[in-house]
mmCIF file of C-alpha atoms in Angstrom:
data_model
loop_
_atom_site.group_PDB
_atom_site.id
_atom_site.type_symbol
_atom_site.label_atom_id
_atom_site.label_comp_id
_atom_site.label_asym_id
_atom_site.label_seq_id
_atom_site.Cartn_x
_atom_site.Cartn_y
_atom_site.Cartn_z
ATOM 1 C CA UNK A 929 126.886 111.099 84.552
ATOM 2 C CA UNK A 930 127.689 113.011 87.627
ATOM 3 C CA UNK A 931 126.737 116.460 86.440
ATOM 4 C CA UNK A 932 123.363 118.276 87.154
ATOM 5 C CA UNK A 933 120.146 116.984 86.050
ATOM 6 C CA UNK A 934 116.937 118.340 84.450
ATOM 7 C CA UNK A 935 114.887 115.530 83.997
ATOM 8 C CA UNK A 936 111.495 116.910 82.941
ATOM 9 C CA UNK A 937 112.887 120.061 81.275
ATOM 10 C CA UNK A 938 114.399 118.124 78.505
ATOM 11 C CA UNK A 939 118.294 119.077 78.857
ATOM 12 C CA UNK A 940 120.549 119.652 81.131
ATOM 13 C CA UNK A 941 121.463 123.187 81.845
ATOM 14 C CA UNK A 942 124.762 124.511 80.611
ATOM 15 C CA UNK A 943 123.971 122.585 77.394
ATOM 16 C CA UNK A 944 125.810 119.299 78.349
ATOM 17 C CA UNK A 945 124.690 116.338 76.974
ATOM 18 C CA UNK A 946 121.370 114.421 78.322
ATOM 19 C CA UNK A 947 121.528 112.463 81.599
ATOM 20 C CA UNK A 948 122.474 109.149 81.610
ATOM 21 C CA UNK A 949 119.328 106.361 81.893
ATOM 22 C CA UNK A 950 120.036 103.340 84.320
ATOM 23 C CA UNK A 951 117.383 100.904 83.213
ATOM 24 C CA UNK A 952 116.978 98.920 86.535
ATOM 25 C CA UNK A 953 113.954 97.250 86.063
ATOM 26 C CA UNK A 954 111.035 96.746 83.617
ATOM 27 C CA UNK A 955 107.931 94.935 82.671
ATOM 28 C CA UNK A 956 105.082 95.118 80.534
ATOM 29 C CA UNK A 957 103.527 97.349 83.536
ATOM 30 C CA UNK A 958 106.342 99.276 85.293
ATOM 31 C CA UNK A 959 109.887 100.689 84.019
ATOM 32 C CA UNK A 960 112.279 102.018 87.014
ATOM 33 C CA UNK A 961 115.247 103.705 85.520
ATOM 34 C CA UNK A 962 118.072 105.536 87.955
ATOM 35 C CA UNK A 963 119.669 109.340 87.156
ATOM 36 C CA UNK A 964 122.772 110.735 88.773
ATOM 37 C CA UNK A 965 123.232 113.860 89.877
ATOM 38 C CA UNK A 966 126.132 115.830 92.040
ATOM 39 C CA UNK A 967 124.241 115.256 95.341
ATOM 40 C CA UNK A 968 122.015 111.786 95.021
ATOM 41 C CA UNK A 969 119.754 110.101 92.804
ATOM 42 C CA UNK A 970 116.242 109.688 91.014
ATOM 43 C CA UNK A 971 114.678 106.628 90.899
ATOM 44 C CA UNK A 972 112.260 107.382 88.220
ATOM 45 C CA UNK A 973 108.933 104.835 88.058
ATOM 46 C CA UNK A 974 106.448 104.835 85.114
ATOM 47 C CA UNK A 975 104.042 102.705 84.795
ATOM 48 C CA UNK A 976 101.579 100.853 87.492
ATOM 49 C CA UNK A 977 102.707 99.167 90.665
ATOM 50 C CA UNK A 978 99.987 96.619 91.884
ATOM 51 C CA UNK A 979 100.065 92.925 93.997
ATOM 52 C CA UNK A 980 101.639 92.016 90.453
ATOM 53 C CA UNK A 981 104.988 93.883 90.980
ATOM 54 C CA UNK A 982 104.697 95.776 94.134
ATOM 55 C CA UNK A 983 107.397 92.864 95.730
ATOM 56 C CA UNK A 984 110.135 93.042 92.383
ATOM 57 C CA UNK A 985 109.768 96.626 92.959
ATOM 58 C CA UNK A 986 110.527 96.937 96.738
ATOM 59 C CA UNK A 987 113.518 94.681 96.025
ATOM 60 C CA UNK A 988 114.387 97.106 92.880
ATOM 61 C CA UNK A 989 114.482 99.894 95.423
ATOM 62 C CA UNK A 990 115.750 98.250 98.519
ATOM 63 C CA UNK A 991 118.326 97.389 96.385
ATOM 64 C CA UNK A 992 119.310 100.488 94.074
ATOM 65 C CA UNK A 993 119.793 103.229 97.187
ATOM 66 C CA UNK A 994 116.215 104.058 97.384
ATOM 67 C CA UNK A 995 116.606 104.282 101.380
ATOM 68 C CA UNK A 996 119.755 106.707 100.832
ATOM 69 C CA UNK A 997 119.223 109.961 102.199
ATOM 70 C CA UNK A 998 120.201 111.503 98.568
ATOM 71 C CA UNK A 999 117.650 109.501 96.698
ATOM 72 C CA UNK A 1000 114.276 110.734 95.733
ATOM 73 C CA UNK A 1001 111.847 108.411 94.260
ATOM 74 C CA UNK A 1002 109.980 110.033 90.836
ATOM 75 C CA UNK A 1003 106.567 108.995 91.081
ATOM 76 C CA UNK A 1004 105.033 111.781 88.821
ATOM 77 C CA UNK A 1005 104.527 109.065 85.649
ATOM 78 C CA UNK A 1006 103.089 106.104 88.054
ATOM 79 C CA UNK A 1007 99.519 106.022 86.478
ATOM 80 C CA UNK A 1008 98.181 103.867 88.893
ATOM 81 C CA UNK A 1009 99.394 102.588 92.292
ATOM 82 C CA UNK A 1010 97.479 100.258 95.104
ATOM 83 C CA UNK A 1011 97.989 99.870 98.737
ATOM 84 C CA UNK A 1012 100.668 97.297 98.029
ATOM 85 C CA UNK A 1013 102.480 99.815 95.729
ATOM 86 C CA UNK A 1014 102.554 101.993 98.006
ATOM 87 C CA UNK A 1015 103.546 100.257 100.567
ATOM 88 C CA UNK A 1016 106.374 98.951 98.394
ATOM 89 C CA UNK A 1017 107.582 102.626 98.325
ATOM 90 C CA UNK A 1018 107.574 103.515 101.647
ATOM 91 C CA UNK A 1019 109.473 100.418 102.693
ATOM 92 C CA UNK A 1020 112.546 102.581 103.440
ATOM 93 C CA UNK A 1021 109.999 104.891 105.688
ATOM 94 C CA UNK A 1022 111.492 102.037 108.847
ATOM 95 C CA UNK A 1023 112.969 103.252 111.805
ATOM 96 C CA UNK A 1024 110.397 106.003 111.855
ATOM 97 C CA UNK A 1025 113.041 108.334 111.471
ATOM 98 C CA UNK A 1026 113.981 107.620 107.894
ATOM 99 C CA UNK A 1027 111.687 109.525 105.532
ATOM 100 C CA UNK A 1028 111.259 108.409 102.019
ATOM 101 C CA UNK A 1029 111.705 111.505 99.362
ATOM 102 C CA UNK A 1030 109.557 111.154 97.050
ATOM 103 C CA UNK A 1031 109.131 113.613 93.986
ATOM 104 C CA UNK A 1032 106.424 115.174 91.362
ATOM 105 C CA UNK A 1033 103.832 112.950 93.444
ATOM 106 C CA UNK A 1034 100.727 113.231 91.059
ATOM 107 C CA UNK A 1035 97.415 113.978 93.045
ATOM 108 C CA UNK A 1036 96.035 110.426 93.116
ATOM 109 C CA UNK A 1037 99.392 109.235 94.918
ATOM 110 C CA UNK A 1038 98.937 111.657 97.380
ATOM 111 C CA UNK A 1039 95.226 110.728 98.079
ATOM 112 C CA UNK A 1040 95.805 107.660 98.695
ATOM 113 C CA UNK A 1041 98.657 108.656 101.161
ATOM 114 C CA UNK A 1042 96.369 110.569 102.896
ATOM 115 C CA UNK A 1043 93.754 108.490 103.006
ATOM 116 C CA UNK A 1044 96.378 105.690 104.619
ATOM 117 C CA UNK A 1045 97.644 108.165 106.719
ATOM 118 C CA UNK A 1046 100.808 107.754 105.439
ATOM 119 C CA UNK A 1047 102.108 110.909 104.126
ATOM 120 C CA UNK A 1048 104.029 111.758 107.132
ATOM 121 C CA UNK A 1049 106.619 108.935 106.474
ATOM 122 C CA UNK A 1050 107.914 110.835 102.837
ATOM 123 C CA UNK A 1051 109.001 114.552 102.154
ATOM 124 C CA UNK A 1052 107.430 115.297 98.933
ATOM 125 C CA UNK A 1053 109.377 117.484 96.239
ATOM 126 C CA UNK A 1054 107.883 119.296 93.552
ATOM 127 C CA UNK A 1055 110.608 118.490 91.006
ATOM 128 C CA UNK A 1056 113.113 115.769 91.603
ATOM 129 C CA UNK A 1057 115.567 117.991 90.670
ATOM 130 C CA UNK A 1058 115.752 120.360 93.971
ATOM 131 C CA UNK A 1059 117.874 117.388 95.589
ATOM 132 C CA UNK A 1060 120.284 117.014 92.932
ATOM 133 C CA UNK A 1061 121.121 120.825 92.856
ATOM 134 C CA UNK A 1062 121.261 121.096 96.183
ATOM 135 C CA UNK A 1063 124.916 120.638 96.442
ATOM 136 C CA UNK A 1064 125.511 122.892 93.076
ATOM 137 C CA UNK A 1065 124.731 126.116 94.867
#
């Protein structure tokens, strides 16, 4: 479980086995499962966060190290996501000087963070990878 992690590709490189799957939390709606990597985490959502789950999932979060500075947040399979989903999220994004990492943010996440003027509390990553090898190299 603590080796490196290619979550989208597949497999892991160096042919080890798969990563390990967490299941944290799940409903008909919205799965969150955790990965481990060398250097942090990925909280990986799939699914739709709305007023329905938006407050299960800022607990799930809150309390799986979503506000750790090694964590990034996979967002790239959230089909859908309201104000309140998204504010779920960012709940880590307090002081100010804690920025939320989240990765593969599809394009209609990142509208709406714009449109909220909210994408200056998260670093977005392309691949939620680049934080777990960052302590490989």
């Amino acid at each position: 479980m603590d080796g490196d992690l290619t979550l989208h590709g597949g497999r892991p490189e160096g042919g080890a086995s798969a990563p390990v799957e967490q299941p944290l939390y799940s409903d008909q709606r919205l799965r969150v499962a955790r990965y481990a990597g060398r250097s942090g985490h990925v909280l990986r959502l799939s699914g739709q966060i709305d007023a329905g789950n938006s407050a299960v999932l800022a607990r799930v979060l809150n309390g799986h190290g979503a506000c750790d500075a090694g964590t990034v947040i996979d967002v790239g399979q959230v089909s859908f996501i309201d104000v309140s989903g998204l504010r779920a999220l960012l709940t880590c994004a307090r002081p100010a000087s804690h920025r939320v990492r989240l990765g593969d943010v599809p394009p209609h996440v990142q509208r709406l963070l714009t449109l909220l003027g909210w994408d200056g509390l998260c670093d977005r990553m392309t691949w939620p990878e680049d934080l777990l090898a960052e302590s490989a190299a």
